[in-house]
PDB file of C-alpha atoms in Angstrom:
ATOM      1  CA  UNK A   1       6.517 -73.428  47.442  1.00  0.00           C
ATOM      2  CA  UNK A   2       6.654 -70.994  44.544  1.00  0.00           C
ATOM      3  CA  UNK A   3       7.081 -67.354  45.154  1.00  0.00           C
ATOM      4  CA  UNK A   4       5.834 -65.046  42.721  1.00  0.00           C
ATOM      5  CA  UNK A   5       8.798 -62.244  42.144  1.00  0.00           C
ATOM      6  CA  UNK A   6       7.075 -58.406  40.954  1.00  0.00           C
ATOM      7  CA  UNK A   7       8.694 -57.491  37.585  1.00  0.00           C
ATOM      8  CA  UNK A   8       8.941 -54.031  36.723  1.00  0.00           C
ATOM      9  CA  UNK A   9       9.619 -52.870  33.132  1.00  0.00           C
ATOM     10  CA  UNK A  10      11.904 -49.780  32.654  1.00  0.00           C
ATOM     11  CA  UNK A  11      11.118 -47.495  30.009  1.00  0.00           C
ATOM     12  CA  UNK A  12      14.101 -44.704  28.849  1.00  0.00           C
ATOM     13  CA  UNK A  13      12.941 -41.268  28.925  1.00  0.00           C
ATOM     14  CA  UNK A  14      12.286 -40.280  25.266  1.00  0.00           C
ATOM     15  CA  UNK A  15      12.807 -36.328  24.678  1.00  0.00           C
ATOM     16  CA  UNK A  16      10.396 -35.045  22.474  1.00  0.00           C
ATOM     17  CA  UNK A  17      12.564 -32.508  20.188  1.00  0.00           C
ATOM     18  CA  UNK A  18      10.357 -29.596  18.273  1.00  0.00           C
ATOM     19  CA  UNK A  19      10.794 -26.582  16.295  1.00  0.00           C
ATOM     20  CA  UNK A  20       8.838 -23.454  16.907  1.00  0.00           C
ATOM     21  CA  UNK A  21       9.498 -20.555  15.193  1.00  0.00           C
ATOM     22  CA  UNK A  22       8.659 -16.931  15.719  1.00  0.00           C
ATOM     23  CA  UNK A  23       7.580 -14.272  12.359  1.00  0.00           C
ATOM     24  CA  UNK A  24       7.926 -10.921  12.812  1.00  0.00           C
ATOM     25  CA  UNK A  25       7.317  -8.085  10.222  1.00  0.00           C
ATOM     26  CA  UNK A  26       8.342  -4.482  10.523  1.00  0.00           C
ATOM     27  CA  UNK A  27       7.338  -2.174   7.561  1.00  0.00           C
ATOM     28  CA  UNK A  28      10.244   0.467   7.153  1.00  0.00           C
ATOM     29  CA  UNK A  29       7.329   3.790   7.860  1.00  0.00           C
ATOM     30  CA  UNK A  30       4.598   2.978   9.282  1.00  0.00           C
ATOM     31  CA  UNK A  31       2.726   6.559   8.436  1.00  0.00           C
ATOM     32  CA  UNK A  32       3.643   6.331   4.597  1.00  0.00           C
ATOM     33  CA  UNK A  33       1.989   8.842   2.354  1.00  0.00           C
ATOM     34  CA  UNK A  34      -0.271   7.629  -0.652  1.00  0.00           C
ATOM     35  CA  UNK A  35       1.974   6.488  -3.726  1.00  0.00           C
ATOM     36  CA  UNK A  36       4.826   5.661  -0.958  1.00  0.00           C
ATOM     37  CA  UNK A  37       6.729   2.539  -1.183  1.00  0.00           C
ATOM     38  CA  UNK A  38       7.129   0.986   1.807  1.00  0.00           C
ATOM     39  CA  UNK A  39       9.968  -1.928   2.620  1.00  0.00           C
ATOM     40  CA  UNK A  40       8.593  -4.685   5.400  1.00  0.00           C
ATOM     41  CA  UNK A  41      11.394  -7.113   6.532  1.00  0.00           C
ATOM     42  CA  UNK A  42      10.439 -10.076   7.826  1.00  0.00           C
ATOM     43  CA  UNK A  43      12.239 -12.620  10.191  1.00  0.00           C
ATOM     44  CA  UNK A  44      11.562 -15.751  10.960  1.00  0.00           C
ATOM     45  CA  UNK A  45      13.707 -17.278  14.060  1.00  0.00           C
ATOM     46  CA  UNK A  46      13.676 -20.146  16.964  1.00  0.00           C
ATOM     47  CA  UNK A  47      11.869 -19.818  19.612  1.00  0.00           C
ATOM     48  CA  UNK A  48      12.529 -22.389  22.274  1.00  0.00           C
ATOM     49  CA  UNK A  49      13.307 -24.525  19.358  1.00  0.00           C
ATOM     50  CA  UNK A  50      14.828 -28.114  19.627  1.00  0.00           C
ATOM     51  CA  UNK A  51      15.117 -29.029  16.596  1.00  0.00           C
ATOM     52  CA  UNK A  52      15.736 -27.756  12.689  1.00  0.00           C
ATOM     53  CA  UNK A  53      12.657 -26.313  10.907  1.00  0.00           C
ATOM     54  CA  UNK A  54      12.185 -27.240   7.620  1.00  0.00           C
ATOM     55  CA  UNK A  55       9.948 -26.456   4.457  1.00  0.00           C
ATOM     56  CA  UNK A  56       9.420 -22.555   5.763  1.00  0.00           C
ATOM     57  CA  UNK A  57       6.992 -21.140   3.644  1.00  0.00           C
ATOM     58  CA  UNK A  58       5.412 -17.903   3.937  1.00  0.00           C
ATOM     59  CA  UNK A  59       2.575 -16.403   2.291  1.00  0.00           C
ATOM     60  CA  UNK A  60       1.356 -12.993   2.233  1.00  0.00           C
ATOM     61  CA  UNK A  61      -2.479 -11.747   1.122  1.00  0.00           C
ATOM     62  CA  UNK A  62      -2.017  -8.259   0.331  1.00  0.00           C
ATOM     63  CA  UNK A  63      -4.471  -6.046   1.836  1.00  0.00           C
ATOM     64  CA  UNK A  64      -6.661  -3.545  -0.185  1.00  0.00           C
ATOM     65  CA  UNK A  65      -4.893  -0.542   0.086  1.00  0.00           C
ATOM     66  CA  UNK A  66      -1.067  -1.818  -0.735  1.00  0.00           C
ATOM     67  CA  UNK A  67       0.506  -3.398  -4.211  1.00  0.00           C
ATOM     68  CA  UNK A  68       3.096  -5.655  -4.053  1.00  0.00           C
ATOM     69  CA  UNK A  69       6.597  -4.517  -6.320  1.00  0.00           C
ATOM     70  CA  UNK A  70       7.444  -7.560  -8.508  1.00  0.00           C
ATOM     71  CA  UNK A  71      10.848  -8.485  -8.111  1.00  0.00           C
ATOM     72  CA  UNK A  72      11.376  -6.023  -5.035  1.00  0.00           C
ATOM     73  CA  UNK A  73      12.482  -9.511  -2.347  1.00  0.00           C
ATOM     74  CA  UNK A  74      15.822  -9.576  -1.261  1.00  0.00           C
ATOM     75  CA  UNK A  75      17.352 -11.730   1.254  1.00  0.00           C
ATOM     76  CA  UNK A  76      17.250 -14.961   2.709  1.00  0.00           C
ATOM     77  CA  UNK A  77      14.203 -16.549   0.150  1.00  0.00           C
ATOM     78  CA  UNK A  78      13.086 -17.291  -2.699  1.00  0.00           C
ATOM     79  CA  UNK A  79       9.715 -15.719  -4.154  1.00  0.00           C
ATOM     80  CA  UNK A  80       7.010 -17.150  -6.481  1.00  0.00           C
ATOM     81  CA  UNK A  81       5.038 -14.127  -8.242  1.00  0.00           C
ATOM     82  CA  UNK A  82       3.044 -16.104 -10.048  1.00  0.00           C
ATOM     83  CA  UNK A  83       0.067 -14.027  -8.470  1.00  0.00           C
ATOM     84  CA  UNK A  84       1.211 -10.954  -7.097  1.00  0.00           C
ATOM     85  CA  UNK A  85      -1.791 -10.401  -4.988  1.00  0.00           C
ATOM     86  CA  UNK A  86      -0.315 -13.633  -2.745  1.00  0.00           C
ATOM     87  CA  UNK A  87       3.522 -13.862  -3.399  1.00  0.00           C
ATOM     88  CA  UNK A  88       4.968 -16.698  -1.800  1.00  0.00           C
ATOM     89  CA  UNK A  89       8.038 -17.130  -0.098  1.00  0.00           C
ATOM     90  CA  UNK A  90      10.612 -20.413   0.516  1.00  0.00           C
ATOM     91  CA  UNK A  91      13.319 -19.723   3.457  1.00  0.00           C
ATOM     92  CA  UNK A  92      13.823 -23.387   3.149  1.00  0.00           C
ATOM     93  CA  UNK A  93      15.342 -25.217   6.262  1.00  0.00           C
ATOM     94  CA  UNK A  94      16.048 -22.591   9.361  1.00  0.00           C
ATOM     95  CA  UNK A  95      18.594 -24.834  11.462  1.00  0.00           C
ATOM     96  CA  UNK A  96      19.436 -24.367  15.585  1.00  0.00           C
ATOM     97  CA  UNK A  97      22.789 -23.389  14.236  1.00  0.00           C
ATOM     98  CA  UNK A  98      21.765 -20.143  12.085  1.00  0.00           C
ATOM     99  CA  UNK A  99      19.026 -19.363  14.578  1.00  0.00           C
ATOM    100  CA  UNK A 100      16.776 -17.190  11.982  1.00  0.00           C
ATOM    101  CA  UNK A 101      16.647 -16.322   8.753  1.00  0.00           C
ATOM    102  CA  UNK A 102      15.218 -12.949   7.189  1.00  0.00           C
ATOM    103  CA  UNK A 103      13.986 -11.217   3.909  1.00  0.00           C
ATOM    104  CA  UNK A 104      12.088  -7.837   2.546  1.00  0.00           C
ATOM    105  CA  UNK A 105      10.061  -6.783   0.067  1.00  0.00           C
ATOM    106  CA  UNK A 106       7.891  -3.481  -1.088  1.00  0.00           C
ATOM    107  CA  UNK A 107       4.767  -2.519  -1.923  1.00  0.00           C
ATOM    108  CA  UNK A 108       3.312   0.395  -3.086  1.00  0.00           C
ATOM    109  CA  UNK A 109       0.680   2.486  -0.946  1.00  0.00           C
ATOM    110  CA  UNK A 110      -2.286   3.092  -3.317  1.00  0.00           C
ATOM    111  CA  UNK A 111      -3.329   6.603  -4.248  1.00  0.00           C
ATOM    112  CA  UNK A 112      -6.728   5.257  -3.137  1.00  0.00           C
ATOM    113  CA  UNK A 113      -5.998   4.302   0.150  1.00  0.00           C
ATOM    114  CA  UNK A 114      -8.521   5.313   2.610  1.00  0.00           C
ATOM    115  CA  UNK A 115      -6.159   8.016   4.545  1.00  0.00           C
ATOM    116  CA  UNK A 116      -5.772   7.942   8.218  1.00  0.00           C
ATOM    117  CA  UNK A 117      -7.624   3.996   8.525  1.00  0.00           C
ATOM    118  CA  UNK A 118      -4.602   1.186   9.528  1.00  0.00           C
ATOM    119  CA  UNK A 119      -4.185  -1.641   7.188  1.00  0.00           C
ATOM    120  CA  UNK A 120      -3.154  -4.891   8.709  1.00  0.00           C
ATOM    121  CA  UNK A 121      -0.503  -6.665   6.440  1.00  0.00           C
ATOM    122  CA  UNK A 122      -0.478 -10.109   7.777  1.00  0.00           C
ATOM    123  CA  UNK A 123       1.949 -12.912   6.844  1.00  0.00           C
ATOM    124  CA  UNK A 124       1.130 -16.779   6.881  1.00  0.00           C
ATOM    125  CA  UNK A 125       3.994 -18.997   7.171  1.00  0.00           C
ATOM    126  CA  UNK A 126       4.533 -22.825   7.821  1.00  0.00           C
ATOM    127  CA  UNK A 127       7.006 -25.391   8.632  1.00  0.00           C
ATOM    128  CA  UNK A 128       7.806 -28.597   9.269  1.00  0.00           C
ATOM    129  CA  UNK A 129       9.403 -31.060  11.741  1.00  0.00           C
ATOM    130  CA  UNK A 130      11.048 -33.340   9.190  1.00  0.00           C
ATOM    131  CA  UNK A 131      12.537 -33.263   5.754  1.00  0.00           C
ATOM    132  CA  UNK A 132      10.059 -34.182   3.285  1.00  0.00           C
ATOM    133  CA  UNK A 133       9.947 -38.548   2.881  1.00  0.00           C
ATOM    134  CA  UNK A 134      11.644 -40.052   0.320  1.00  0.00           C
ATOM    135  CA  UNK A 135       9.797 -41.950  -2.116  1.00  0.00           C
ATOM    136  CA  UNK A 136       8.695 -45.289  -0.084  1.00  0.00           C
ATOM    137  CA  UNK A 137       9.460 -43.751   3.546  1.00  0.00           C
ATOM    138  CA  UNK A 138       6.362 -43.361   5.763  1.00  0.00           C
ATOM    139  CA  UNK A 139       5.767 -39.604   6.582  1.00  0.00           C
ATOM    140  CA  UNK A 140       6.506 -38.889  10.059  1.00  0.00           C
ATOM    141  CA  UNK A 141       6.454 -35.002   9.872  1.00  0.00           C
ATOM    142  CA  UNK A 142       4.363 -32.345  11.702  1.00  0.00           C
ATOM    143  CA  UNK A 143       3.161 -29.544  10.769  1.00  0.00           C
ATOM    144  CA  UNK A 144       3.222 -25.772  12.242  1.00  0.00           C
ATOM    145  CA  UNK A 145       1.928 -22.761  11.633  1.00  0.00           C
ATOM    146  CA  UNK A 146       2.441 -19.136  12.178  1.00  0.00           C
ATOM    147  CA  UNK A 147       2.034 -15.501  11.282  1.00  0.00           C
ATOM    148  CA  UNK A 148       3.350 -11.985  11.552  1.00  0.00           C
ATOM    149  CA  UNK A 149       1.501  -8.761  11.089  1.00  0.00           C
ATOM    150  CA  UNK A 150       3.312  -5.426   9.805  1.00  0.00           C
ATOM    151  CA  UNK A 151       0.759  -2.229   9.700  1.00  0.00           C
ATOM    152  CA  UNK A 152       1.178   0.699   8.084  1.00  0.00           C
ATOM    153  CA  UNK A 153      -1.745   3.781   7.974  1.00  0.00           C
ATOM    154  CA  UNK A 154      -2.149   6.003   5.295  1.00  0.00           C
ATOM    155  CA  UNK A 155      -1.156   9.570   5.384  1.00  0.00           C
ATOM    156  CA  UNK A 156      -1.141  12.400   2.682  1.00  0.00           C
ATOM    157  CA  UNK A 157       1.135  15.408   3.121  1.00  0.00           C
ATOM    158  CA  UNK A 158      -0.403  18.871   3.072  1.00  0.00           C
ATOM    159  CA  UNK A 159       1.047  20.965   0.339  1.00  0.00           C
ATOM    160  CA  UNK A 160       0.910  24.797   0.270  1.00  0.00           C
ATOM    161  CA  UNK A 161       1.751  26.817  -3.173  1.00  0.00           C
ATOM    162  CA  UNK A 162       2.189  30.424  -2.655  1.00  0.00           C
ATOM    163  CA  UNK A 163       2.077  32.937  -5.601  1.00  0.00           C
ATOM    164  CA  UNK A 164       2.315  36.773  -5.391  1.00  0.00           C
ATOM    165  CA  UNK A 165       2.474  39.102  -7.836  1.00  0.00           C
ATOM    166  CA  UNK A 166       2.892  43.114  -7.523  1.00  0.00           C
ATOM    167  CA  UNK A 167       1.033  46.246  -9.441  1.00  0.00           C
ATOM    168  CA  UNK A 168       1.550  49.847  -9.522  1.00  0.00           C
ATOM    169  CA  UNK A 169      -1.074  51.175  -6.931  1.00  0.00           C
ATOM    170  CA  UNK A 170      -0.363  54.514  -6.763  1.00  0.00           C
ATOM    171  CA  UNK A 171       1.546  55.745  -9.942  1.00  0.00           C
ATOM    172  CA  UNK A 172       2.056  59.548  -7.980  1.00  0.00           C
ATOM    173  CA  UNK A 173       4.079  60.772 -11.437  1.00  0.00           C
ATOM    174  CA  UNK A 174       1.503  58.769 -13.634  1.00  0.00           C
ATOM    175  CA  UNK A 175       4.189  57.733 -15.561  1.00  0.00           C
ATOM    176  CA  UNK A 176       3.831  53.877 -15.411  1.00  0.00           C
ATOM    177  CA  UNK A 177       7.521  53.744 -13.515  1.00  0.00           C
ATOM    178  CA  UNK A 178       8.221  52.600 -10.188  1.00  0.00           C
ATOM    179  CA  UNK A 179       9.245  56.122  -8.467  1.00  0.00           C
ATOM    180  CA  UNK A 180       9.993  56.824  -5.059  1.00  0.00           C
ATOM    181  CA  UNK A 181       6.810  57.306  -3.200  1.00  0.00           C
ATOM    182  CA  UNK A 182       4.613  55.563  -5.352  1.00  0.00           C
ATOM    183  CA  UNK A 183       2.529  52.646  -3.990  1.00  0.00           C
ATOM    184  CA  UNK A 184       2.841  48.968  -4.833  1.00  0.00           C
ATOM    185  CA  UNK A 185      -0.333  46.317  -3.980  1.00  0.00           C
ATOM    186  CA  UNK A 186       1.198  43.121  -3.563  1.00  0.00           C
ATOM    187  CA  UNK A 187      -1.840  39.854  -3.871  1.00  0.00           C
ATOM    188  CA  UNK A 188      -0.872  36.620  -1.949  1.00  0.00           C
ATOM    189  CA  UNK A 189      -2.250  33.638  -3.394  1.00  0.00           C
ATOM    190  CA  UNK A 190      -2.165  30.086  -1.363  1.00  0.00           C
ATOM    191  CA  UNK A 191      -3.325  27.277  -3.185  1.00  0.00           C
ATOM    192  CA  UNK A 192      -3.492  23.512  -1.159  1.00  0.00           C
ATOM    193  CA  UNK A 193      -2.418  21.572  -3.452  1.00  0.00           C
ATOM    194  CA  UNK A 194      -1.718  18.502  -1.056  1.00  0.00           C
ATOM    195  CA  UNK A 195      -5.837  16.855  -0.961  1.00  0.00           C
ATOM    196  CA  UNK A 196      -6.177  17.280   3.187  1.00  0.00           C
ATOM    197  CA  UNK A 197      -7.508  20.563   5.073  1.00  0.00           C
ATOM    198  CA  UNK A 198      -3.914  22.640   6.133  1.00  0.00           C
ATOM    199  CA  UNK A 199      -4.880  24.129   9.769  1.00  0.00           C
ATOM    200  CA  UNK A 200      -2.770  26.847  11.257  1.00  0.00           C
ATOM    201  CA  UNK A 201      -1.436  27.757   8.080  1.00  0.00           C
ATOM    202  CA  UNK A 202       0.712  31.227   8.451  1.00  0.00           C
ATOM    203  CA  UNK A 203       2.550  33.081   5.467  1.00  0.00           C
ATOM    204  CA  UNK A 204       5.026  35.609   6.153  1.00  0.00           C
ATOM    205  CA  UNK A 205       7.104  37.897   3.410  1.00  0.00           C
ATOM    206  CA  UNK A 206      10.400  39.992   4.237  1.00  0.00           C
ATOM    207  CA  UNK A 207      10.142  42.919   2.835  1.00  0.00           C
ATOM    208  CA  UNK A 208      12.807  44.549   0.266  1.00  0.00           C
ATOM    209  CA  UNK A 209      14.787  47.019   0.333  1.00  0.00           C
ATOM    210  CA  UNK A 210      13.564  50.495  -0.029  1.00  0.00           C
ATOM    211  CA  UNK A 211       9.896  50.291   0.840  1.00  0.00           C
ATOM    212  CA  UNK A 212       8.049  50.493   3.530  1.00  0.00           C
ATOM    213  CA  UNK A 213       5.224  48.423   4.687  1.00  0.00           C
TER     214      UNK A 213
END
C-alpha cells in the first residue's frame, strides 16, 4: 500500500520596510502687517518610518497675497527659482539615522493683501522608497506624497500723527508777546495715517510750566 504523506510549504515572514514622512510649516508671525516679510520653516521628518526616504522634493504654489524673496532659503535644501511663483526644493535623501531634515524661506506680504482674510500657504512634497535605478535596473520604487500648510492673515497697524500748534488768544498788553495772563489757544490735530478705522483713540497733553489749563 502507498500512503500519501501531506506536505506543507513554509514561507519566511517578509517585513515590508516603508518610509513615511511628516511636513510641517510654521511661518515666523502669523498676523504680519502688509509689506511684512515673513520667515516659514519647514521640516520634514519620520514618522513611523522603516526605511530611508529618498528624492524629497517639495514644492510650494504661492498664494495670492504673498511673494516669494529670491535667494531668501537657508538650510537643509537646495532651491530652484527658476519660477518664483513655485520654487522648488531638494532635501535629498532623509535617512532613519538623521531623523528629519529642515529649511526656511521668506516672502513678502503684499501691500494688496486683502486685510484680516487667512491665506493658506500650502507645501507639496514627495519621496521615494528607493534610490533612483541605474541605467538597465528595473524600477522597484514607490512613490509618496505629502503636504504642510503654514497660514498667515493680513493685518495693517493703525497709525496716529498728532500735530499741535499754539496762538496768542488773548494778547491782554496787545503787544504781540507772551505776558503773564495772556491766553494761549492750543489746536490738536490727529491724522490716521495707518489705512484702518483707530477706535478708542485718546490724546492727552501735560501741561507746561507756568500756565494754567
Amino acid at each position: 500500500h502507498l500512503r500519501r504523506r501531506a506536505c506543507r510549504t513554509r514561507y519566511p515572514n517578509i517585513d515590508i520596510v516603508e518610509p513615511n514622512l511628516v511636513i510641517s510649516k510654521v511661518p515666523s508671525d502669523t498676523t504680519p502687517t502688509l509689506g511684512d516679510v515673513v520667515t516659514f520653516t519647514v521640516t520634514v521628518r519620520h514618522d513611523t518610518s522603516s526605511a530611508d526616504a529618498f528624492d524629497v522634493i517639495l514644492t510650494d504654489a504661492i498664494p495670492a497675497g504673498l511673494s516669494y524673496v529670491p535667494g531668501s532659503t537657508a538650510g537643509q535644501a537646495s532651491v530652484n527659482e527658476t519660477d518664483p511663483s513655485t520654487p522648488v526644493f531638494n532635501l535629498g535623501t532623509i535617512t532613519l539615522a538623521e531623523m528629519e531634515k529642515s529649511f526656511s524661506f521668506q516672502a513678502t506680504v503684499d501691500l494688496d493683501a486683502t486685510v484680516g482674510q487667512d491665506i493658506d500657504n500650502v507645501i507639496a512634497g514627495s519621496y521615494s522608497t528607493q534610490p533612483p535605478p541605474q541605467p538597465g535596473e528595473p524600477d522597484i520604487e514607490r512613490d509618496y506624497s505629502g503636504n504642510g500648510t503654514g497660514t498667515v492673515t493680513p493685518d495693517v497697524d493703525a497709525f496716529i500723527d498728532a500735530t499741535k500748534t499754539v496762538a496768542l488768544s488773548n494778547d491782554v498788553n496787545s503787544d504781540g508777546i507772551v505776558n503773564p495772563g495772556d491766553e494761549l489757544a492750543y489746536t490738536v490735530t490727529l491724522l490716521n495715517t495707518g489705512g484702518v478705522t483707530a477706535n478708542n483713540v485718546v490724546f492727552s497733553d501735560t501741561l507746561p510750566a507756568n500756565t494754567t489749563y
